[in-house]
PDB file of C-alpha atoms in Angstrom:
ATOM      1  CA  GLU A  15     -19.791-101.118 -17.434  1.00  0.00           C
ATOM      2  CA  ALA A  16     -22.368-103.824 -16.795  1.00  0.00           C
ATOM      3  CA  ALA A  17     -24.164-104.936 -19.917  1.00  0.00           C
ATOM      4  CA  VAL A  18     -27.330-106.864 -20.617  1.00  0.00           C
ATOM      5  CA  THR A  19     -28.473-107.269 -24.188  1.00  0.00           C
ATOM      6  CA  GLN A  20     -31.694-108.678 -25.546  1.00  0.00           C
ATOM      7  CA  SER A  21     -32.741-109.977 -28.925  1.00  0.00           C
ATOM      8  CA  PRO A  22     -34.843-109.357 -30.806  1.00  0.00           C
ATOM      9  CA  ARG A  23     -35.709-105.797 -29.783  1.00  0.00           C
ATOM     10  CA  SER A  24     -39.141-106.184 -31.242  1.00  0.00           C
ATOM     11  CA  LYS A  25     -41.136-109.022 -32.682  1.00  0.00           C
ATOM     12  CA  VAL A  26     -44.499-109.735 -34.204  1.00  0.00           C
ATOM     13  CA  ALA A  27     -45.753-113.274 -33.652  1.00  0.00           C
ATOM     14  CA  VAL A  28     -48.876-115.174 -34.602  1.00  0.00           C
ATOM     15  CA  THR A  29     -51.204-116.742 -32.085  1.00  0.00           C
ATOM     16  CA  GLY A  30     -50.213-120.338 -31.434  1.00  0.00           C
ATOM     17  CA  GLY A  31     -46.702-119.877 -32.714  1.00  0.00           C
ATOM     18  CA  LYS A  32     -43.478-120.391 -30.793  1.00  0.00           C
ATOM     19  CA  VAL A  33     -41.467-117.382 -29.659  1.00  0.00           C
ATOM     20  CA  THR A  34     -38.008-117.322 -28.128  1.00  0.00           C
ATOM     21  CA  LEU A  35     -36.607-114.216 -26.505  1.00  0.00           C
ATOM     22  CA  SER A  36     -32.897-114.183 -25.762  1.00  0.00           C
ATOM     23  CA  CYS A  37     -30.845-112.413 -23.159  1.00  0.00           C
ATOM     24  CA  HIS A  38     -27.078-112.175 -22.807  1.00  0.00           C
ATOM     25  CA  GLN A  39     -25.110-110.615 -19.956  1.00  0.00           C
ATOM     26  CA  THR A  40     -21.431-109.835 -19.602  1.00  0.00           C
ATOM     27  CA  ASN A  41     -21.634-108.943 -15.909  1.00  0.00           C
ATOM     28  CA  ASN A  42     -20.485-112.319 -14.627  1.00  0.00           C
ATOM     29  CA  HIS A  43     -23.654-112.378 -12.515  1.00  0.00           C
ATOM     30  CA  ASP A  44     -25.157-115.564 -11.157  1.00  0.00           C
ATOM     31  CA  TYR A  45     -28.770-114.370 -11.121  1.00  0.00           C
ATOM     32  CA  MET A  46     -30.856-113.603 -14.184  1.00  0.00           C
ATOM     33  CA  TYR A  47     -34.502-112.612 -14.410  1.00  0.00           C
ATOM     34  CA  TRP A  48     -37.295-112.222 -16.942  1.00  0.00           C
ATOM     35  CA  TYR A  49     -40.010-109.619 -16.381  1.00  0.00           C
ATOM     36  CA  ARG A  50     -42.936-108.442 -18.414  1.00  0.00           C
ATOM     37  CA  GLN A  51     -44.565-105.062 -18.381  1.00  0.00           C
ATOM     38  CA  ASP A  52     -48.098-104.317 -19.496  1.00  0.00           C
ATOM     39  CA  THR A  53     -49.815-100.978 -19.618  1.00  0.00           C
ATOM     40  CA  GLY A  54     -51.036-100.125 -16.163  1.00  0.00           C
ATOM     41  CA  HIS A  55     -48.804-102.651 -14.432  1.00  0.00           C
ATOM     42  CA  GLY A  56     -45.355-102.565 -13.024  1.00  0.00           C
ATOM     43  CA  LEU A  57     -42.779-105.097 -14.124  1.00  0.00           C
ATOM     44  CA  ARG A  58     -43.783-108.584 -13.035  1.00  0.00           C
ATOM     45  CA  LEU A  59     -41.399-111.483 -12.579  1.00  0.00           C
ATOM     46  CA  ILE A  60     -41.917-114.459 -14.899  1.00  0.00           C
ATOM     47  CA  HIS A  61     -38.886-116.694 -14.290  1.00  0.00           C
ATOM     48  CA  TYR A  62     -35.470-116.357 -12.760  1.00  0.00           C
ATOM     49  CA  SER A  63     -32.312-118.415 -12.497  1.00  0.00           C
ATOM     50  CA  TYR A  64     -29.392-118.477 -10.093  1.00  0.00           C
ATOM     51  CA  VAL A  65     -27.211-121.040 -11.819  1.00  0.00           C
ATOM     52  CA  ALA A  66     -26.751-122.467 -15.284  1.00  0.00           C
ATOM     53  CA  ASP A  67     -29.046-125.346 -16.238  1.00  0.00           C
ATOM     54  CA  SER A  68     -31.580-124.386 -13.570  1.00  0.00           C
ATOM     55  CA  THR A  69     -34.586-122.081 -13.646  1.00  0.00           C
ATOM     56  CA  GLU A  70     -37.227-121.093 -11.105  1.00  0.00           C
ATOM     57  CA  LYS A  71     -40.776-119.836 -11.421  1.00  0.00           C
ATOM     58  CA  GLY A  72     -41.524-116.255 -10.603  1.00  0.00           C
ATOM     59  CA  ASP A  73     -44.888-114.679  -9.917  1.00  0.00           C
ATOM     60  CA  ILE A  74     -46.505-115.190 -13.328  1.00  0.00           C
ATOM     61  CA  PRO A  75     -44.888-118.251 -14.986  1.00  0.00           C
ATOM     62  CA  ASP A  76     -47.955-119.702 -16.708  1.00  0.00           C
ATOM     63  CA  GLY A  77     -47.522-119.909 -20.474  1.00  0.00           C
ATOM     64  CA  TYR A  78     -43.756-119.393 -20.300  1.00  0.00           C
ATOM     65  CA  LYS A  79     -40.689-121.581 -20.102  1.00  0.00           C
ATOM     66  CA  ALA A  80     -37.147-120.491 -19.426  1.00  0.00           C
ATOM     67  CA  SER A  81     -33.754-121.889 -20.287  1.00  0.00           C
ATOM     68  CA  ARG A  82     -30.326-121.065 -18.822  1.00  0.00           C
ATOM     69  CA  PRO A  83     -27.745-122.961 -20.867  1.00  0.00           C
ATOM     70  CA  SER A  84     -24.822-120.932 -19.520  1.00  0.00           C
ATOM     71  CA  GLN A  85     -24.116-118.237 -16.971  1.00  0.00           C
ATOM     72  CA  GLU A  86     -24.281-115.590 -19.698  1.00  0.00           C
ATOM     73  CA  ASN A  87     -27.458-116.622 -21.502  1.00  0.00           C
ATOM     74  CA  PHE A  88     -31.064-116.823 -20.406  1.00  0.00           C
ATOM     75  CA  SER A  89     -33.970-117.410 -22.788  1.00  0.00           C
ATOM     76  CA  LEU A  90     -37.702-117.024 -22.407  1.00  0.00           C
ATOM     77  CA  ILE A  91     -39.850-119.365 -24.476  1.00  0.00           C
ATOM     78  CA  LEU A  92     -43.482-118.995 -25.394  1.00  0.00           C
ATOM     79  CA  GLU A  93     -44.453-122.400 -26.776  1.00  0.00           C
ATOM     80  CA  LEU A  94     -47.940-121.304 -27.861  1.00  0.00           C
ATOM     81  CA  ALA A  95     -48.073-117.543 -28.043  1.00  0.00           C
ATOM     82  CA  SER A  96     -51.364-115.920 -27.091  1.00  0.00           C
ATOM     83  CA  LEU A  97     -52.795-112.441 -27.480  1.00  0.00           C
ATOM     84  CA  SER A  98     -52.491-111.875 -23.737  1.00  0.00           C
ATOM     85  CA  GLN A  99     -48.722-112.235 -23.987  1.00  0.00           C
ATOM     86  CA  THR A 100     -48.388-109.007 -25.924  1.00  0.00           C
ATOM     87  CA  ALA A 101     -46.134-106.925 -23.690  1.00  0.00           C
ATOM     88  CA  VAL A 102     -42.648-105.531 -23.236  1.00  0.00           C
ATOM     89  CA  TYR A 103     -40.211-108.075 -21.813  1.00  0.00           C
ATOM     90  CA  PHE A 104     -37.181-107.145 -19.769  1.00  0.00           C
ATOM     91  CA  CYS A 105     -34.232-109.282 -18.830  1.00  0.00           C
ATOM     92  CA  ALA A 106     -32.037-108.443 -15.851  1.00  0.00           C
ATOM     93  CA  SER A 107     -29.036-109.801 -14.000  1.00  0.00           C
ATOM     94  CA  SER A 108     -27.659-109.367 -10.501  1.00  0.00           C
ATOM     95  CA  ASP A 109     -25.093-110.668  -8.091  1.00  0.00           C
ATOM     96  CA  ALA A 110     -26.032-113.200  -5.437  1.00  0.00           C
ATOM     97  CA  PRO A 111     -28.505-111.999  -2.791  1.00  0.00           C
ATOM     98  CA  GLY A 112     -27.322-109.528  -0.223  1.00  0.00           C
ATOM     99  CA  GLN A 113     -28.233-106.001   0.706  1.00  0.00           C
ATOM    100  CA  PHE A 114     -25.216-104.533  -1.028  1.00  0.00           C
ATOM    101  CA  GLN A 115     -25.357-106.730  -4.054  1.00  0.00           C
ATOM    102  CA  ASP A 116     -28.990-106.507  -4.972  1.00  0.00           C
ATOM    103  CA  THR A 117     -28.873-104.020  -7.810  1.00  0.00           C
ATOM    104  CA  GLN A 118     -30.378-105.485 -10.922  1.00  0.00           C
ATOM    105  CA  TYR A 119     -29.045-104.501 -14.330  1.00  0.00           C
ATOM    106  CA  PHE A 120     -31.608-104.455 -17.092  1.00  0.00           C
ATOM    107  CA  GLY A 121     -31.590-104.960 -20.807  1.00  0.00           C
ATOM    108  CA  PRO A 122     -33.341-102.519 -23.156  1.00  0.00           C
ATOM    109  CA  GLY A 123     -36.465-104.649 -23.465  1.00  0.00           C
ATOM    110  CA  THR A 124     -38.175-106.609 -26.226  1.00  0.00           C
ATOM    111  CA  ARG A 125     -41.511-105.400 -27.503  1.00  0.00           C
ATOM    112  CA  LEU A 126     -43.643-108.421 -28.430  1.00  0.00           C
ATOM    113  CA  LEU A 127     -46.876-108.132 -30.357  1.00  0.00           C
ATOM    114  CA  VAL A 128     -48.954-111.272 -30.751  1.00  0.00           C
ATOM    115  CA  LEU A 129     -51.587-111.138 -33.477  1.00  0.00           C
TER     116      LEU A 129
ATOM    117  CA  GLY B  12     -48.359-109.772  -1.229  1.00  0.00           C
ATOM    118  CA  ASP B  13     -46.018-106.844  -1.599  1.00  0.00           C
ATOM    119  CA  SER B  14     -47.135-103.853  -3.626  1.00  0.00           C
ATOM    120  CA  VAL B  15     -45.976-100.427  -4.728  1.00  0.00           C
ATOM    121  CA  THR B  16     -48.197 -97.493  -5.668  1.00  0.00           C
ATOM    122  CA  GLN B  17     -46.800 -94.450  -7.405  1.00  0.00           C
ATOM    123  CA  THR B  18     -47.969 -91.276  -9.120  1.00  0.00           C
ATOM    124  CA  GLU B  19     -49.746 -91.959 -12.381  1.00  0.00           C
ATOM    125  CA  GLY B  20     -48.271 -90.225 -15.355  1.00  0.00           C
ATOM    126  CA  PRO B  21     -47.627 -88.542 -17.502  1.00  0.00           C
ATOM    127  CA  VAL B  22     -46.304 -85.746 -15.386  1.00  0.00           C
ATOM    128  CA  THR B  23     -45.343 -82.652 -17.351  1.00  0.00           C
ATOM    129  CA  VAL B  24     -43.095 -79.987 -15.879  1.00  0.00           C
ATOM    130  CA  SER B  25     -41.095 -77.117 -17.280  1.00  0.00           C
ATOM    131  CA  GLU B  26     -37.328 -77.007 -17.128  1.00  0.00           C
ATOM    132  CA  SER B  27     -36.006 -75.651 -13.829  1.00  0.00           C
ATOM    133  CA  GLU B  28     -39.252 -76.453 -12.011  1.00  0.00           C
ATOM    134  CA  SER B  29     -39.388 -78.885  -9.124  1.00  0.00           C
ATOM    135  CA  LEU B  30     -40.599 -82.455  -9.450  1.00  0.00           C
ATOM    136  CA  ILE B  31     -42.037 -84.892  -6.960  1.00  0.00           C
ATOM    137  CA  ILE B  32     -43.186 -88.424  -7.708  1.00  0.00           C
ATOM    138  CA  ASN B  33     -45.053 -90.086  -4.878  1.00  0.00           C
ATOM    139  CA  CYS B  34     -44.398 -93.688  -3.941  1.00  0.00           C
ATOM    140  CA  THR B  35     -45.970 -95.713  -1.171  1.00  0.00           C
ATOM    141  CA  TYR B  36     -45.408 -99.365  -0.486  1.00  0.00           C
ATOM    142  CA  SER B  37     -46.872-102.331   1.318  1.00  0.00           C
ATOM    143  CA  ALA B  38     -44.400-105.001   2.322  1.00  0.00           C
ATOM    144  CA  THR B  39     -46.006-108.129   3.717  1.00  0.00           C
ATOM    145  CA  SER B  40     -43.208-110.587   2.986  1.00  0.00           C
ATOM    146  CA  ILE B  41     -40.412-108.697   4.681  1.00  0.00           C
ATOM    147  CA  ALA B  42     -40.278-106.256   7.576  1.00  0.00           C
ATOM    148  CA  TYR B  43     -37.516-104.009   6.239  1.00  0.00           C
ATOM    149  CA  PRO B  44     -37.452-104.024   2.473  1.00  0.00           C
ATOM    150  CA  ASN B  45     -34.840-102.263   0.406  1.00  0.00           C
ATOM    151  CA  LEU B  46     -36.305 -99.404  -1.622  1.00  0.00           C
ATOM    152  CA  PHE B  47     -35.264 -98.363  -5.090  1.00  0.00           C
ATOM    153  CA  TRP B  48     -35.883 -95.848  -7.809  1.00  0.00           C
ATOM    154  CA  TYR B  49     -35.091 -97.019 -11.312  1.00  0.00           C
ATOM    155  CA  VAL B  50     -35.210 -94.828 -14.404  1.00  0.00           C
ATOM    156  CA  ARG B  51     -35.745 -95.756 -18.002  1.00  0.00           C
ATOM    157  CA  TYR B  52     -34.595 -93.292 -20.630  1.00  0.00           C
ATOM    158  CA  PRO B  53     -35.994 -93.595 -24.158  1.00  0.00           C
ATOM    159  CA  GLY B  54     -34.600 -96.611 -25.974  1.00  0.00           C
ATOM    160  CA  GLU B  55     -32.720 -97.902 -22.962  1.00  0.00           C
ATOM    161  CA  GLY B  56     -33.224-100.449 -20.215  1.00  0.00           C
ATOM    162  CA  LEU B  57     -34.027 -99.614 -16.645  1.00  0.00           C
ATOM    163  CA  GLN B  58     -31.086 -98.372 -14.633  1.00  0.00           C
ATOM    164  CA  LEU B  59     -30.734 -97.814 -10.954  1.00  0.00           C
ATOM    165  CA  LEU B  60     -31.187 -94.200  -9.944  1.00  0.00           C
ATOM    166  CA  LEU B  61     -30.885 -94.616  -6.194  1.00  0.00           C
ATOM    167  CA  LYS B  62     -31.546 -97.063  -3.423  1.00  0.00           C
ATOM    168  CA  VAL B  63     -31.926 -96.945   0.344  1.00  0.00           C
ATOM    169  CA  ILE B  64     -31.717 -99.988   2.578  1.00  0.00           C
ATOM    170  CA  THR B  65     -32.179 -98.395   5.999  1.00  0.00           C
ATOM    171  CA  ALA B  66     -35.374 -96.756   7.248  1.00  0.00           C
ATOM    172  CA  GLY B  67     -34.910 -93.061   7.954  1.00  0.00           C
ATOM    173  CA  GLN B  68     -32.051 -92.695   5.506  1.00  0.00           C
ATOM    174  CA  LYS B  69     -32.012 -90.588   2.355  1.00  0.00           C
ATOM    175  CA  GLY B  70     -30.593 -91.571  -0.983  1.00  0.00           C
ATOM    176  CA  SER B  71     -29.501 -89.143  -3.654  1.00  0.00           C
ATOM    177  CA  SER B  72     -28.224 -89.262  -7.204  1.00  0.00           C
ATOM    178  CA  ARG B  73     -28.109 -86.882 -10.177  1.00  0.00           C
ATOM    179  CA  GLY B  74     -29.912 -84.224  -8.136  1.00  0.00           C
ATOM    180  CA  PHE B  75     -32.728 -86.582  -7.139  1.00  0.00           C
ATOM    181  CA  GLU B  76     -33.469 -87.451  -3.519  1.00  0.00           C
ATOM    182  CA  ALA B  77     -35.708 -89.938  -1.755  1.00  0.00           C
ATOM    183  CA  THR B  78     -36.140 -90.660   1.952  1.00  0.00           C
ATOM    184  CA  TYR B  79     -37.144 -94.066   3.299  1.00  0.00           C
ATOM    185  CA  ASN B  80     -40.045 -93.352   5.657  1.00  0.00           C
ATOM    186  CA  LYS B  81     -41.150 -96.492   7.468  1.00  0.00           C
ATOM    187  CA  GLU B  82     -43.896 -94.703   9.430  1.00  0.00           C
ATOM    188  CA  THR B  83     -45.731 -93.526   6.328  1.00  0.00           C
ATOM    189  CA  THR B  84     -44.422 -96.406   4.155  1.00  0.00           C
ATOM    190  CA  SER B  85     -43.337 -93.879   1.569  1.00  0.00           C
ATOM    191  CA  PHE B  86     -40.326 -93.283  -0.644  1.00  0.00           C
ATOM    192  CA  HIS B  87     -41.126 -90.156  -2.648  1.00  0.00           C
ATOM    193  CA  LEU B  88     -38.704 -88.997  -5.335  1.00  0.00           C
ATOM    194  CA  GLN B  89     -37.890 -85.302  -5.549  1.00  0.00           C
ATOM    195  CA  LYS B  90     -35.757 -82.977  -7.587  1.00  0.00           C
ATOM    196  CA  ALA B  91     -35.545 -79.258  -7.006  1.00  0.00           C
ATOM    197  CA  SER B  92     -34.841 -78.208 -10.584  1.00  0.00           C
ATOM    198  CA  VAL B  93     -35.376 -80.567 -13.508  1.00  0.00           C
ATOM    199  CA  GLN B  94     -33.674 -80.546 -16.859  1.00  0.00           C
ATOM    200  CA  GLU B  95     -34.940 -81.654 -20.236  1.00  0.00           C
ATOM    201  CA  SER B  96     -32.649 -84.689 -19.980  1.00  0.00           C
ATOM    202  CA  ASP B  97     -34.689 -85.887 -16.990  1.00  0.00           C
ATOM    203  CA  SER B  98     -37.509 -86.851 -19.322  1.00  0.00           C
ATOM    204  CA  ALA B  99     -37.915 -90.562 -18.684  1.00  0.00           C
ATOM    205  CA  VAL B 100     -40.040 -93.174 -16.951  1.00  0.00           C
ATOM    206  CA  TYR B 101     -39.381 -93.559 -13.229  1.00  0.00           C
ATOM    207  CA  TYR B 102     -40.111 -96.757 -11.340  1.00  0.00           C
ATOM    208  CA  CYS B 103     -40.345 -97.163  -7.613  1.00  0.00           C
ATOM    209  CA  ALA B 104     -39.570-100.672  -6.364  1.00  0.00           C
ATOM    210  CA  LEU B 105     -39.131-102.606  -3.182  1.00  0.00           C
ATOM    211  CA  GLY B 106     -36.735-105.458  -2.810  1.00  0.00           C
ATOM    212  CA  ALA B 107     -36.928-108.548  -0.665  1.00  0.00           C
ATOM    213  CA  THR B 108     -33.657-110.379  -0.590  1.00  0.00           C
ATOM    214  CA  ASN B 109     -33.990-114.051   0.102  1.00  0.00           C
ATOM    215  CA  SER B 110     -33.130-117.377  -1.451  1.00  0.00           C
ATOM    216  CA  ALA B 111     -35.181-116.416  -4.512  1.00  0.00           C
ATOM    217  CA  GLY B 112     -32.623-113.849  -5.378  1.00  0.00           C
ATOM    218  CA  ASN B 113     -33.296-110.189  -5.166  1.00  0.00           C
ATOM    219  CA  LYS B 114     -36.990-110.119  -5.930  1.00  0.00           C
ATOM    220  CA  LEU B 115     -38.205-106.683  -6.906  1.00  0.00           C
ATOM    221  CA  THR B 116     -41.797-105.501  -6.792  1.00  0.00           C
ATOM    222  CA  PHE B 117     -42.347-102.535  -9.081  1.00  0.00           C
ATOM    223  CA  GLY B 118     -44.791 -99.708  -9.328  1.00  0.00           C
ATOM    224  CA  ILE B 119     -46.401 -98.980 -12.694  1.00  0.00           C
ATOM    225  CA  GLY B 120     -43.862 -96.345 -13.623  1.00  0.00           C
ATOM    226  CA  THR B 121     -44.349 -92.600 -13.966  1.00  0.00           C
ATOM    227  CA  ARG B 122     -43.595 -90.964 -17.274  1.00  0.00           C
ATOM    228  CA  VAL B 123     -42.069 -87.524 -16.820  1.00  0.00           C
ATOM    229  CA  LEU B 124     -41.947 -85.001 -19.646  1.00  0.00           C
ATOM    230  CA  VAL B 125     -39.797 -81.935 -19.141  1.00  0.00           C
ATOM    231  CA  ARG B 126     -40.631 -79.003 -21.396  1.00  0.00           C
ATOM    232  CA  PRO B 127     -37.725 -76.810 -22.489  1.00  0.00           C
TER     233      PRO B 127
END
């Protein structure tokens, strides 16, 4: 069974502080993704990675950095957390692109509240 | 850009009733996107419910069905008789596979509550 785990599951942060969200997958997938979901919006792609030590910007990368130190781990970093970054964050992994390999497997989400 | 519009929730139905969640899409970056329904049960991550990659085809899983209609750009999700365990949030998504991986564009999600 494919597995993607995230930590922490919830976090309260202060404005201006640094926040690191972690994601770990045991799927042996090359691709990993970070999404955020806000009320009234679908999931939106922040960053993704297709190989260790390399990350790419998604649709809404401003205010976020990402790190992929290994195939299994992918972190999302908020250097200076802001109120607008309060959201639920989802990590996902998938095989390389291809119509029959494009299913993404998601973690349970991290609920972040910035005060 | 690409977009997905789906039924706003919450949608409340009684057990054994039918359910339909509407989904329409606009795909500007790719002519033939892959279409997906993901489901998120309480406390869990999103998981794939069904997907269809060919226009005109129907996908089905766990009693749910959705048909890829290119003419109406729709991918509505239906179930004839729901169970309490179907209470969840359902997301319609379109996928554009390219060098950027398998980029998914999601709808806002539809929360479904099934009354016993």
